[in-house]
Amino acid sequence: MSKTQLALITGASRGIGMATAAYLARAGFEIIGTATGPTGIQAIEDALAATGRLRAALQLDVSNADSIARFFADLAQAELNPTVLVNNAGVTRDNLLLRMKDDEWETVISANLNAIFRLTRGCLKTMVKARYGRIINVTSVVGVSGNAGQSNYAAAKAGVIGFTKSLAQEVASRGITVNAVAPGFIDTDMTGKLTDQQKEGALAQIPTKRMGHPDEIAAAIGFLASSEAAYITGETIHVNGGMYMV
Ligand code: NAP
């Protein structure tokens, strides 16, 4: 595909999403990035303005169906039709199951799993019409390994992998690939919330003896987003410094 591709990255205001947006901009993609509010939108504009590749920085709450519907209406009005979708936005609400509240379960399932269904469905028609598409879902090592205190998050991220494999089979004949990237322990705000003790415990499990950098996840996503990755679909690429070998 030689035509410039338009890539939509959810949660592009920080961490892995921002690194991915910057990586794809450097690789020649045009970018739509989303954030939950004005501060994040400003952060996307500040980070990407100089690349000349930012088409739009838009507000989106992926856990809210009405927000997603408004978002797609805005895209349609602006005639923005992404053929690359990076479902990156995600949240954690860690707790042991005995103490887990309904809203901790529901928030995590909506932002990490329900959102992927709605965002992907919303982008798929354009990709089918173009007979080309790249869908990359950001899952997690814990969706495969499990992790005490994260039954909600691990359930959502494991669901993402099942979703990825099933959709990959539905749309492969249309030139659309669907893959997942499973980061390990990456240095972002999400892991910044952990205590020093939790960080030490995690680092002890990692053969490379360090946290990953968001750019190292962006590089894997960037490859899957490229036309060269046409023969990889339904796959989960683990980027975790050897923390968990599948
Ligand atoms: P992060 O630094 O906490 O950034 C989260 C991003 O998601 C922000 O851009 C945030 O936007 C956005 N977001 C949060 N809730 C949202 C919502 N309801 N609607 C729309 N956007 C929302 O997280 P990260 O570490 O980069 O994580 C990115 C992805 O990687 C997530 O799916 C996460 O589960 C996955 N992951 C991370 C790690 C890790 O070690 N960091 C490991 C495995 C998997 P605002 O700035 O507007 O809040």
PDB file of C-alpha atoms and ligand atoms in Angstrom:
ATOM      1  CA  MET A   1       0.000   0.000   0.000  1.00  0.00           C
ATOM      2  CA  SER A   2       1.722   3.167  -1.076  1.00  0.00           C
ATOM      3  CA  LYS A   3      -1.101   5.612  -0.182  1.00  0.00           C
ATOM      4  CA  THR A   4      -0.567   7.420   3.133  1.00  0.00           C
ATOM      5  CA  GLN A   5      -2.442   5.544   5.831  1.00  0.00           C
ATOM      6  CA  LEU A   6      -4.443   7.274   8.548  1.00  0.00           C
ATOM      7  CA  ALA A   7      -3.859   5.710  11.980  1.00  0.00           C
ATOM      8  CA  LEU A   8      -6.190   6.113  14.962  1.00  0.00           C
ATOM      9  CA  ILE A   9      -4.523   5.604  18.352  1.00  0.00           C
ATOM     10  CA  THR A  10      -6.696   5.654  21.470  1.00  0.00           C
ATOM     11  CA  GLY A  11      -5.087   6.978  24.649  1.00  0.00           C
ATOM     12  CA  ALA A  12      -2.355   8.850  22.760  1.00  0.00           C
ATOM     13  CA  SER A  13      -1.797  11.500  25.435  1.00  0.00           C
ATOM     14  CA  ARG A  14       0.722   9.548  27.505  1.00  0.00           C
ATOM     15  CA  GLY A  15       2.757   6.379  27.842  1.00  0.00           C
ATOM     16  CA  ILE A  16       2.567   3.657  25.208  1.00  0.00           C
ATOM     17  CA  GLY A  17      -0.120   5.449  23.169  1.00  0.00           C
ATOM     18  CA  MET A  18       1.930   8.614  22.826  1.00  0.00           C
ATOM     19  CA  ALA A  19       5.072   6.664  21.941  1.00  0.00           C
ATOM     20  CA  THR A  20       3.066   4.763  19.307  1.00  0.00           C
ATOM     21  CA  ALA A  21       1.598   7.920  17.796  1.00  0.00           C
ATOM     22  CA  ALA A  22       5.091   9.440  17.558  1.00  0.00           C
ATOM     23  CA  TYR A  23       6.539   6.238  16.076  1.00  0.00           C
ATOM     24  CA  LEU A  24       3.812   5.975  13.432  1.00  0.00           C
ATOM     25  CA  ALA A  25       4.151   9.681  12.574  1.00  0.00           C
ATOM     26  CA  ARG A  26       7.904   9.161  12.024  1.00  0.00           C
ATOM     27  CA  ALA A  27       7.063   6.131   9.848  1.00  0.00           C
ATOM     28  CA  GLY A  28       4.923   8.336   7.597  1.00  0.00           C
ATOM     29  CA  PHE A  29       1.403   7.597   8.862  1.00  0.00           C
ATOM     30  CA  GLU A  30      -1.086  10.391   9.425  1.00  0.00           C
ATOM     31  CA  ILE A  31      -2.363  10.383  12.983  1.00  0.00           C
ATOM     32  CA  ILE A  32      -5.593  10.757  14.920  1.00  0.00           C
ATOM     33  CA  GLY A  33      -4.911  10.611  18.655  1.00  0.00           C
ATOM     34  CA  THR A  34      -7.446  10.558  21.470  1.00  0.00           C
ATOM     35  CA  ALA A  35      -7.468  11.585  25.129  1.00  0.00           C
ATOM     36  CA  THR A  36     -10.168  11.838  27.789  1.00  0.00           C
ATOM     37  CA  GLY A  37      -9.959  15.625  28.207  1.00  0.00           C
ATOM     38  CA  PRO A  38      -8.365  18.924  27.199  1.00  0.00           C
ATOM     39  CA  THR A  39      -5.055  18.365  29.027  1.00  0.00           C
ATOM     40  CA  GLY A  40      -4.445  15.148  27.120  1.00  0.00           C
ATOM     41  CA  ILE A  41      -5.515  16.694  23.823  1.00  0.00           C
ATOM     42  CA  GLN A  42      -3.008  19.500  24.385  1.00  0.00           C
ATOM     43  CA  ALA A  43      -0.306  16.924  25.183  1.00  0.00           C
ATOM     44  CA  ILE A  44      -0.978  15.143  21.861  1.00  0.00           C
ATOM     45  CA  GLU A  45      -0.835  18.423  19.950  1.00  0.00           C
ATOM     46  CA  ASP A  46       2.393  19.463  21.688  1.00  0.00           C
ATOM     47  CA  ALA A  47       4.044  16.107  21.020  1.00  0.00           C
ATOM     48  CA  LEU A  48       3.011  15.713  17.392  1.00  0.00           C
ATOM     49  CA  ALA A  49       2.594  19.203  15.928  1.00  0.00           C
ATOM     50  CA  ALA A  50       6.223  19.332  14.782  1.00  0.00           C
ATOM     51  CA  THR A  51       5.849  16.085  12.785  1.00  0.00           C
ATOM     52  CA  GLY A  52       3.280  17.660  10.477  1.00  0.00           C
ATOM     53  CA  ARG A  53       1.396  14.331  10.596  1.00  0.00           C
ATOM     54  CA  LEU A  54      -1.312  15.064  13.175  1.00  0.00           C
ATOM     55  CA  ARG A  55      -4.738  15.178  11.502  1.00  0.00           C
ATOM     56  CA  ALA A  56      -6.769  15.416  14.720  1.00  0.00           C
ATOM     57  CA  ALA A  57      -6.519  15.175  18.506  1.00  0.00           C
ATOM     58  CA  LEU A  58      -9.989  14.296  19.782  1.00  0.00           C
ATOM     59  CA  GLN A  59     -11.771  13.709  23.065  1.00  0.00           C
ATOM     60  CA  LEU A  60     -12.952  10.154  23.706  1.00  0.00           C
ATOM     61  CA  ASP A  61     -13.965   8.135  26.731  1.00  0.00           C
ATOM     62  CA  VAL A  62     -13.626   4.563  25.515  1.00  0.00           C
ATOM     63  CA  SER A  63     -15.646   3.237  28.444  1.00  0.00           C
ATOM     64  CA  ASN A  64     -18.710   5.213  27.407  1.00  0.00           C
ATOM     65  CA  ALA A  65     -20.838   4.068  24.428  1.00  0.00           C
ATOM     66  CA  ASP A  66     -22.304   7.570  23.882  1.00  0.00           C
ATOM     67  CA  SER A  67     -18.827   9.114  23.785  1.00  0.00           C
ATOM     68  CA  ILE A  68     -17.771   6.521  21.195  1.00  0.00           C
ATOM     69  CA  ALA A  69     -20.887   7.233  19.097  1.00  0.00           C
ATOM     70  CA  ARG A  70     -20.149  11.003  19.196  1.00  0.00           C
ATOM     71  CA  PHE A  71     -16.522  10.326  18.313  1.00  0.00           C
ATOM     72  CA  PHE A  72     -17.487   8.357  15.193  1.00  0.00           C
ATOM     73  CA  ALA A  73     -19.972  11.065  14.192  1.00  0.00           C
ATOM     74  CA  ASP A  74     -17.128  13.629  14.435  1.00  0.00           C
ATOM     75  CA  LEU A  75     -14.832  11.431  12.359  1.00  0.00           C
ATOM     76  CA  ALA A  76     -17.517  11.009   9.686  1.00  0.00           C
ATOM     77  CA  GLN A  77     -18.189  14.746   9.565  1.00  0.00           C
ATOM     78  CA  ALA A  78     -14.492  15.481   9.131  1.00  0.00           C
ATOM     79  CA  GLU A  79     -14.240  12.669   6.543  1.00  0.00           C
ATOM     80  CA  LEU A  80     -11.507  10.968   8.541  1.00  0.00           C
ATOM     81  CA  ASN A  81     -11.422   7.268   7.679  1.00  0.00           C
ATOM     82  CA  PRO A  82      -8.649   5.408   9.508  1.00  0.00           C
ATOM     83  CA  THR A  83      -7.302   2.185   8.017  1.00  0.00           C
ATOM     84  CA  VAL A  84      -5.042   1.576  11.019  1.00  0.00           C
ATOM     85  CA  LEU A  85      -6.545   1.245  14.494  1.00  0.00           C
ATOM     86  CA  VAL A  86      -4.455   0.915  17.646  1.00  0.00           C
ATOM     87  CA  ASN A  87      -6.736   0.042  20.565  1.00  0.00           C
ATOM     88  CA  ASN A  88      -4.374   1.231  23.281  1.00  0.00           C
ATOM     89  CA  ALA A  89      -6.386   3.082  25.953  1.00  0.00           C
ATOM     90  CA  GLY A  90      -6.636   1.078  29.138  1.00  0.00           C
ATOM     91  CA  VAL A  91      -7.005   1.320  32.906  1.00  0.00           C
ATOM     92  CA  THR A  92      -6.372  -0.758  36.016  1.00  0.00           C
ATOM     93  CA  ARG A  93      -8.359  -0.965  39.262  1.00  0.00           C
ATOM     94  CA  ASP A  94      -6.391  -3.587  41.179  1.00  0.00           C
ATOM     95  CA  ASN A  95      -7.897  -5.443  44.114  1.00  0.00           C
ATOM     96  CA  LEU A  96      -8.141  -8.945  45.493  1.00  0.00           C
ATOM     97  CA  LEU A  97     -11.355 -10.539  44.307  1.00  0.00           C
ATOM     98  CA  LEU A  98     -12.817 -10.865  47.804  1.00  0.00           C
ATOM     99  CA  ARG A  99     -12.624  -7.067  48.134  1.00  0.00           C
ATOM    100  CA  MET A 100     -13.374  -6.134  44.538  1.00  0.00           C
ATOM    101  CA  LYS A 101     -16.295  -3.770  44.086  1.00  0.00           C
ATOM    102  CA  ASP A 102     -18.708  -3.967  41.160  1.00  0.00           C
ATOM    103  CA  ASP A 103     -17.452  -0.660  39.773  1.00  0.00           C
ATOM    104  CA  GLU A 104     -13.800  -1.835  39.847  1.00  0.00           C
ATOM    105  CA  TRP A 105     -14.797  -4.849  37.771  1.00  0.00           C
ATOM    106  CA  GLU A 106     -17.058  -2.925  35.389  1.00  0.00           C
ATOM    107  CA  THR A 107     -14.708   0.025  34.803  1.00  0.00           C
ATOM    108  CA  VAL A 108     -11.890  -2.295  33.807  1.00  0.00           C
ATOM    109  CA  ILE A 109     -14.024  -4.498  31.559  1.00  0.00           C
ATOM    110  CA  SER A 110     -15.582  -1.499  29.818  1.00  0.00           C
ATOM    111  CA  ALA A 111     -12.356   0.414  29.176  1.00  0.00           C
ATOM    112  CA  ASN A 112     -10.177  -2.561  28.258  1.00  0.00           C
ATOM    113  CA  LEU A 113     -12.609  -4.927  26.499  1.00  0.00           C
ATOM    114  CA  ASN A 114     -16.021  -3.453  25.617  1.00  0.00           C
ATOM    115  CA  ALA A 115     -14.216  -0.451  24.114  1.00  0.00           C
ATOM    116  CA  ILE A 116     -12.248  -2.626  21.734  1.00  0.00           C
ATOM    117  CA  PHE A 117     -15.457  -4.153  20.371  1.00  0.00           C
ATOM    118  CA  ARG A 118     -17.057  -0.739  19.773  1.00  0.00           C
ATOM    119  CA  LEU A 119     -13.981   1.034  18.380  1.00  0.00           C
ATOM    120  CA  THR A 120     -13.146  -1.850  16.065  1.00  0.00           C
ATOM    121  CA  ARG A 121     -16.714  -2.218  14.806  1.00  0.00           C
ATOM    122  CA  GLY A 122     -16.776   1.511  14.106  1.00  0.00           C
ATOM    123  CA  CYS A 123     -13.597   1.400  12.007  1.00  0.00           C
ATOM    124  CA  LEU A 124     -14.185  -1.880  10.197  1.00  0.00           C
ATOM    125  CA  LYS A 125     -16.518  -0.673   7.434  1.00  0.00           C
ATOM    126  CA  THR A 126     -13.875   1.730   6.087  1.00  0.00           C
ATOM    127  CA  MET A 127     -11.254  -1.016   6.127  1.00  0.00           C
ATOM    128  CA  VAL A 128     -13.527  -3.516   4.364  1.00  0.00           C
ATOM    129  CA  LYS A 129     -14.278  -0.902   1.691  1.00  0.00           C
ATOM    130  CA  ALA A 130     -10.559  -0.166   1.295  1.00  0.00           C
ATOM    131  CA  ARG A 131      -9.814  -3.893   1.275  1.00  0.00           C
ATOM    132  CA  TYR A 132      -6.977  -2.997   3.629  1.00  0.00           C
ATOM    133  CA  GLY A 133      -6.629  -2.571   7.357  1.00  0.00           C
ATOM    134  CA  ARG A 134      -4.415  -3.011  10.370  1.00  0.00           C
ATOM    135  CA  ILE A 135      -5.951  -3.510  13.814  1.00  0.00           C
ATOM    136  CA  ILE A 136      -3.567  -3.739  16.762  1.00  0.00           C
ATOM    137  CA  ASN A 137      -4.980  -4.385  20.226  1.00  0.00           C
ATOM    138  CA  VAL A 138      -2.846  -3.660  23.267  1.00  0.00           C
ATOM    139  CA  THR A 139      -3.316  -6.517  25.703  1.00  0.00           C
ATOM    140  CA  SER A 140      -0.963  -7.453  28.567  1.00  0.00           C
ATOM    141  CA  VAL A 141       1.305 -10.225  29.771  1.00  0.00           C
ATOM    142  CA  VAL A 142      -1.151 -10.755  32.637  1.00  0.00           C
ATOM    143  CA  GLY A 143      -3.897 -11.681  30.148  1.00  0.00           C
ATOM    144  CA  VAL A 144      -1.834 -14.830  29.576  1.00  0.00           C
ATOM    145  CA  SER A 145       0.033 -15.337  32.866  1.00  0.00           C
ATOM    146  CA  GLY A 146      -2.647 -14.104  35.288  1.00  0.00           C
ATOM    147  CA  ASN A 147      -1.730 -11.928  38.272  1.00  0.00           C
ATOM    148  CA  ALA A 148      -3.056 -11.929  41.830  1.00  0.00           C
ATOM    149  CA  GLY A 149      -4.960  -8.713  42.451  1.00  0.00           C
ATOM    150  CA  GLN A 150      -5.778  -8.182  38.776  1.00  0.00           C
ATOM    151  CA  SER A 151      -8.583 -10.656  38.014  1.00  0.00           C
ATOM    152  CA  ASN A 152     -10.611  -7.869  36.368  1.00  0.00           C
ATOM    153  CA  TYR A 153      -7.717  -6.623  34.216  1.00  0.00           C
ATOM    154  CA  ALA A 154      -6.446 -10.107  33.357  1.00  0.00           C
ATOM    155  CA  ALA A 155      -9.971 -11.183  32.323  1.00  0.00           C
ATOM    156  CA  ALA A 156     -10.326  -8.154  30.058  1.00  0.00           C
ATOM    157  CA  LYS A 157      -6.869  -8.577  28.519  1.00  0.00           C
ATOM    158  CA  ALA A 158      -7.396 -12.329  27.952  1.00  0.00           C
ATOM    159  CA  GLY A 159     -10.703 -11.409  26.293  1.00  0.00           C
ATOM    160  CA  VAL A 160      -8.818  -9.087  23.961  1.00  0.00           C
ATOM    161  CA  ILE A 161      -6.692 -12.005  22.770  1.00  0.00           C
ATOM    162  CA  GLY A 162      -9.752 -14.173  22.021  1.00  0.00           C
ATOM    163  CA  PHE A 163     -11.370 -11.227  20.235  1.00  0.00           C
ATOM    164  CA  THR A 164      -8.203 -10.695  18.187  1.00  0.00           C
ATOM    165  CA  LYS A 165      -8.027 -14.309  17.009  1.00  0.00           C
ATOM    166  CA  SER A 166     -11.729 -14.474  16.112  1.00  0.00           C
ATOM    167  CA  LEU A 167     -11.874 -11.203  14.200  1.00  0.00           C
ATOM    168  CA  ALA A 168      -8.629 -12.069  12.400  1.00  0.00           C
ATOM    169  CA  GLN A 169     -10.418 -15.102  10.935  1.00  0.00           C
ATOM    170  CA  GLU A 170     -13.463 -13.029   9.936  1.00  0.00           C
ATOM    171  CA  VAL A 171     -11.604 -10.359   7.970  1.00  0.00           C
ATOM    172  CA  ALA A 172      -8.386 -11.943   6.673  1.00  0.00           C
ATOM    173  CA  SER A 173      -9.792 -12.311   3.165  1.00  0.00           C
ATOM    174  CA  ARG A 174     -10.403  -8.535   3.040  1.00  0.00           C
ATOM    175  CA  GLY A 175      -6.742  -7.598   3.451  1.00  0.00           C
ATOM    176  CA  ILE A 176      -7.259  -6.727   7.107  1.00  0.00           C
ATOM    177  CA  THR A 177      -4.955  -8.093   9.808  1.00  0.00           C
ATOM    178  CA  VAL A 178      -5.840  -8.172  13.502  1.00  0.00           C
ATOM    179  CA  ASN A 179      -3.098  -8.673  16.055  1.00  0.00           C
ATOM    180  CA  ALA A 180      -2.329  -7.999  19.690  1.00  0.00           C
ATOM    181  CA  VAL A 181       0.766  -6.714  21.455  1.00  0.00           C
ATOM    182  CA  ALA A 182       1.256  -7.850  25.039  1.00  0.00           C
ATOM    183  CA  PRO A 183       3.563  -5.547  26.995  1.00  0.00           C
ATOM    184  CA  GLY A 184       5.234  -6.723  30.176  1.00  0.00           C
ATOM    185  CA  PHE A 185       6.303  -4.202  32.801  1.00  0.00           C
ATOM    186  CA  ILE A 186       6.630  -0.829  31.080  1.00  0.00           C
ATOM    187  CA  ASP A 187       7.687   2.500  32.546  1.00  0.00           C
ATOM    188  CA  THR A 188       4.510   4.640  32.292  1.00  0.00           C
ATOM    189  CA  ASP A 189       2.038   6.357  34.633  1.00  0.00           C
ATOM    190  CA  MET A 190       0.179   3.030  34.923  1.00  0.00           C
ATOM    191  CA  THR A 191       3.130   1.317  36.615  1.00  0.00           C
ATOM    192  CA  GLY A 192       4.202   4.555  38.344  1.00  0.00           C
ATOM    193  CA  LYS A 193       1.293   3.929  40.748  1.00  0.00           C
ATOM    194  CA  LEU A 194       2.947   0.749  42.086  1.00  0.00           C
ATOM    195  CA  THR A 195       4.826   0.716  45.396  1.00  0.00           C
ATOM    196  CA  ASP A 196       8.622   0.249  45.430  1.00  0.00           C
ATOM    197  CA  GLN A 197       8.041  -3.218  46.851  1.00  0.00           C
ATOM    198  CA  GLN A 198       5.698  -4.163  43.991  1.00  0.00           C
ATOM    199  CA  LYS A 199       8.224  -2.822  41.462  1.00  0.00           C
ATOM    200  CA  GLU A 200      11.075  -4.791  43.030  1.00  0.00           C
ATOM    201  CA  GLY A 201       8.909  -7.929  42.960  1.00  0.00           C
ATOM    202  CA  ALA A 202       8.155  -7.417  39.269  1.00  0.00           C
ATOM    203  CA  LEU A 203      11.781  -6.658  38.352  1.00  0.00           C
ATOM    204  CA  ALA A 204      12.912  -9.858  40.058  1.00  0.00           C
ATOM    205  CA  GLN A 205      10.800 -11.786  37.491  1.00  0.00           C
ATOM    206  CA  ILE A 206      12.384 -10.085  34.459  1.00  0.00           C
ATOM    207  CA  PRO A 207      15.535 -11.645  32.964  1.00  0.00           C
ATOM    208  CA  THR A 208      16.557  -8.324  31.358  1.00  0.00           C
ATOM    209  CA  LYS A 209      16.418  -6.797  34.881  1.00  0.00           C
ATOM    210  CA  ARG A 210      14.751  -3.588  33.798  1.00  0.00           C
ATOM    211  CA  MET A 211      11.378  -2.132  32.926  1.00  0.00           C
ATOM    212  CA  GLY A 212      10.528  -1.744  29.259  1.00  0.00           C
ATOM    213  CA  HIS A 213      10.339   1.648  27.565  1.00  0.00           C
ATOM    214  CA  PRO A 214       7.131   2.722  25.780  1.00  0.00           C
ATOM    215  CA  ASP A 215       9.162   3.090  22.547  1.00  0.00           C
ATOM    216  CA  GLU A 216       9.900  -0.646  22.684  1.00  0.00           C
ATOM    217  CA  ILE A 217       6.155  -1.389  22.565  1.00  0.00           C
ATOM    218  CA  ALA A 218       5.615   1.246  19.880  1.00  0.00           C
ATOM    219  CA  ALA A 219       8.175  -0.488  17.658  1.00  0.00           C
ATOM    220  CA  ALA A 220       6.253  -3.787  17.787  1.00  0.00           C
ATOM    221  CA  ILE A 221       2.964  -2.008  17.110  1.00  0.00           C
ATOM    222  CA  GLY A 222       4.616  -0.071  14.284  1.00  0.00           C
ATOM    223  CA  PHE A 223       5.750  -3.264  12.587  1.00  0.00           C
ATOM    224  CA  LEU A 224       2.271  -4.807  12.804  1.00  0.00           C
ATOM    225  CA  ALA A 225       0.839  -1.582  11.365  1.00  0.00           C
ATOM    226  CA  SER A 226       3.108  -1.738   8.338  1.00  0.00           C
ATOM    227  CA  SER A 227       2.234  -3.212   4.956  1.00  0.00           C
ATOM    228  CA  GLU A 228       5.170  -5.631   5.409  1.00  0.00           C
ATOM    229  CA  ALA A 229       3.249  -7.398   8.222  1.00  0.00           C
ATOM    230  CA  ALA A 230       0.500  -8.579   5.844  1.00  0.00           C
ATOM    231  CA  TYR A 231       1.058 -12.283   6.593  1.00  0.00           C
ATOM    232  CA  ILE A 232       0.826 -11.983  10.389  1.00  0.00           C
ATOM    233  CA  THR A 233      -2.700 -12.146  11.756  1.00  0.00           C
ATOM    234  CA  GLY A 234      -4.440 -13.398  14.892  1.00  0.00           C
ATOM    235  CA  GLU A 235      -1.054 -13.274  16.641  1.00  0.00           C
ATOM    236  CA  THR A 236      -0.029 -11.875  20.011  1.00  0.00           C
ATOM    237  CA  ILE A 237       3.479 -10.442  20.156  1.00  0.00           C
ATOM    238  CA  HIS A 238       4.905 -10.469  23.684  1.00  0.00           C
ATOM    239  CA  VAL A 239       7.285  -7.620  24.523  1.00  0.00           C
ATOM    240  CA  ASN A 240       8.293  -8.265  28.118  1.00  0.00           C
ATOM    241  CA  GLY A 241      12.057  -8.658  28.519  1.00  0.00           C
ATOM    242  CA  GLY A 242      11.615 -12.388  29.016  1.00  0.00           C
ATOM    243  CA  MET A 243       9.271 -11.950  31.990  1.00  0.00           C
ATOM    244  CA  TYR A 244       6.917 -14.595  30.616  1.00  0.00           C
ATOM    245  CA  MET A 245       7.858 -16.861  27.725  1.00  0.00           C
ATOM    246  CA  VAL A 246       4.837 -18.289  25.945  1.00  0.00           C
TER     247      VAL A 246
HETATM  248  P1  NAP B   1      -1.070   5.209  30.878  1.00  0.00           P
HETATM  249  O1  NAP B   1       0.297   5.793  30.827  1.00  0.00           O
HETATM  250  O2  NAP B   1      -1.827   5.157  32.149  1.00  0.00           O
HETATM  251  O3  NAP B   1      -1.953   5.952  29.751  1.00  0.00           O
HETATM  252  C1  NAP B   1      -3.286   5.561  29.570  1.00  0.00           C
HETATM  253  C2  NAP B   1      -3.833   6.219  28.322  1.00  0.00           C
HETATM  254  O4  NAP B   1      -5.166   5.742  28.153  1.00  0.00           O
HETATM  255  C3  NAP B   1      -3.906   7.721  28.445  1.00  0.00           C
HETATM  256  O5  NAP B   1      -3.695   8.287  27.172  1.00  0.00           O
HETATM  257  C4  NAP B   1      -5.337   7.959  28.921  1.00  0.00           C
HETATM  258  O6  NAP B   1      -5.878   9.214  28.525  1.00  0.00           O
HETATM  259  C5  NAP B   1      -6.061   6.845  28.168  1.00  0.00           C
HETATM  260  N1  NAP B   1      -7.307   6.487  28.837  1.00  0.00           N
HETATM  261  C6  NAP B   1      -7.478   6.073  30.120  1.00  0.00           C
HETATM  262  N2  NAP B   1      -8.786   5.844  30.358  1.00  0.00           N
HETATM  263  C7  NAP B   1      -9.437   6.142  29.215  1.00  0.00           C
HETATM  264  C8  NAP B   1     -10.791   6.135  28.839  1.00  0.00           C
HETATM  265  N3  NAP B   1     -11.763   5.755  29.681  1.00  0.00           N
HETATM  266  N4  NAP B   1     -11.111   6.527  27.590  1.00  0.00           N
HETATM  267  C9  NAP B   1     -10.150   6.890  26.718  1.00  0.00           C
HETATM  268  N5  NAP B   1      -8.849   6.930  26.997  1.00  0.00           N
HETATM  269  C10 NAP B   1      -8.499   6.552  28.255  1.00  0.00           C
HETATM  270  O7  NAP B   1      -1.063   3.701  30.349  1.00  0.00           O
HETATM  271  P2  NAP B   1       0.030   2.856  29.520  1.00  0.00           P
HETATM  272  O8  NAP B   1       0.899   2.168  30.505  1.00  0.00           O
HETATM  273  O9  NAP B   1       0.599   3.659  28.428  1.00  0.00           O
HETATM  274  O10 NAP B   1      -0.946   1.729  28.943  1.00  0.00           O
HETATM  275  C11 NAP B   1      -1.378   1.702  27.592  1.00  0.00           C
HETATM  276  C12 NAP B   1      -1.932   0.330  27.302  1.00  0.00           C
HETATM  277  O11 NAP B   1      -0.927  -0.654  27.555  1.00  0.00           O
HETATM  278  C13 NAP B   1      -3.126  -0.058  28.186  1.00  0.00           C
HETATM  279  O12 NAP B   1      -4.056  -0.790  27.427  1.00  0.00           O
HETATM  280  C14 NAP B   1      -2.497  -0.940  29.242  1.00  0.00           C
HETATM  281  O13 NAP B   1      -3.430  -1.820  29.796  1.00  0.00           O
HETATM  282  C15 NAP B   1      -1.450  -1.642  28.418  1.00  0.00           C
HETATM  283  N6  NAP B   1      -0.350  -2.199  29.221  1.00  0.00           N
HETATM  284  C16 NAP B   1       0.494  -1.406  29.947  1.00  0.00           C
HETATM  285  C17 NAP B   1       1.519  -1.996  30.661  1.00  0.00           C
HETATM  286  C18 NAP B   1       2.497  -1.206  31.476  1.00  0.00           C
HETATM  287  O14 NAP B   1       3.342  -1.828  32.165  1.00  0.00           O
HETATM  288  N7  NAP B   1       2.484   0.113  31.456  1.00  0.00           N
HETATM  289  C19 NAP B   1       1.662  -3.385  30.660  1.00  0.00           C
HETATM  290  C20 NAP B   1       0.792  -4.148  29.918  1.00  0.00           C
HETATM  291  C21 NAP B   1      -0.210  -3.555  29.199  1.00  0.00           C
HETATM  292  P3  NAP B   1      -5.823  10.521  29.495  1.00  0.00           P
HETATM  293  O15 NAP B   1      -4.399  11.033  29.456  1.00  0.00           O
HETATM  294  O16 NAP B   1      -6.792  11.455  28.904  1.00  0.00           O
HETATM  295  O17 NAP B   1      -6.200  10.034  30.866  1.00  0.00           O
END
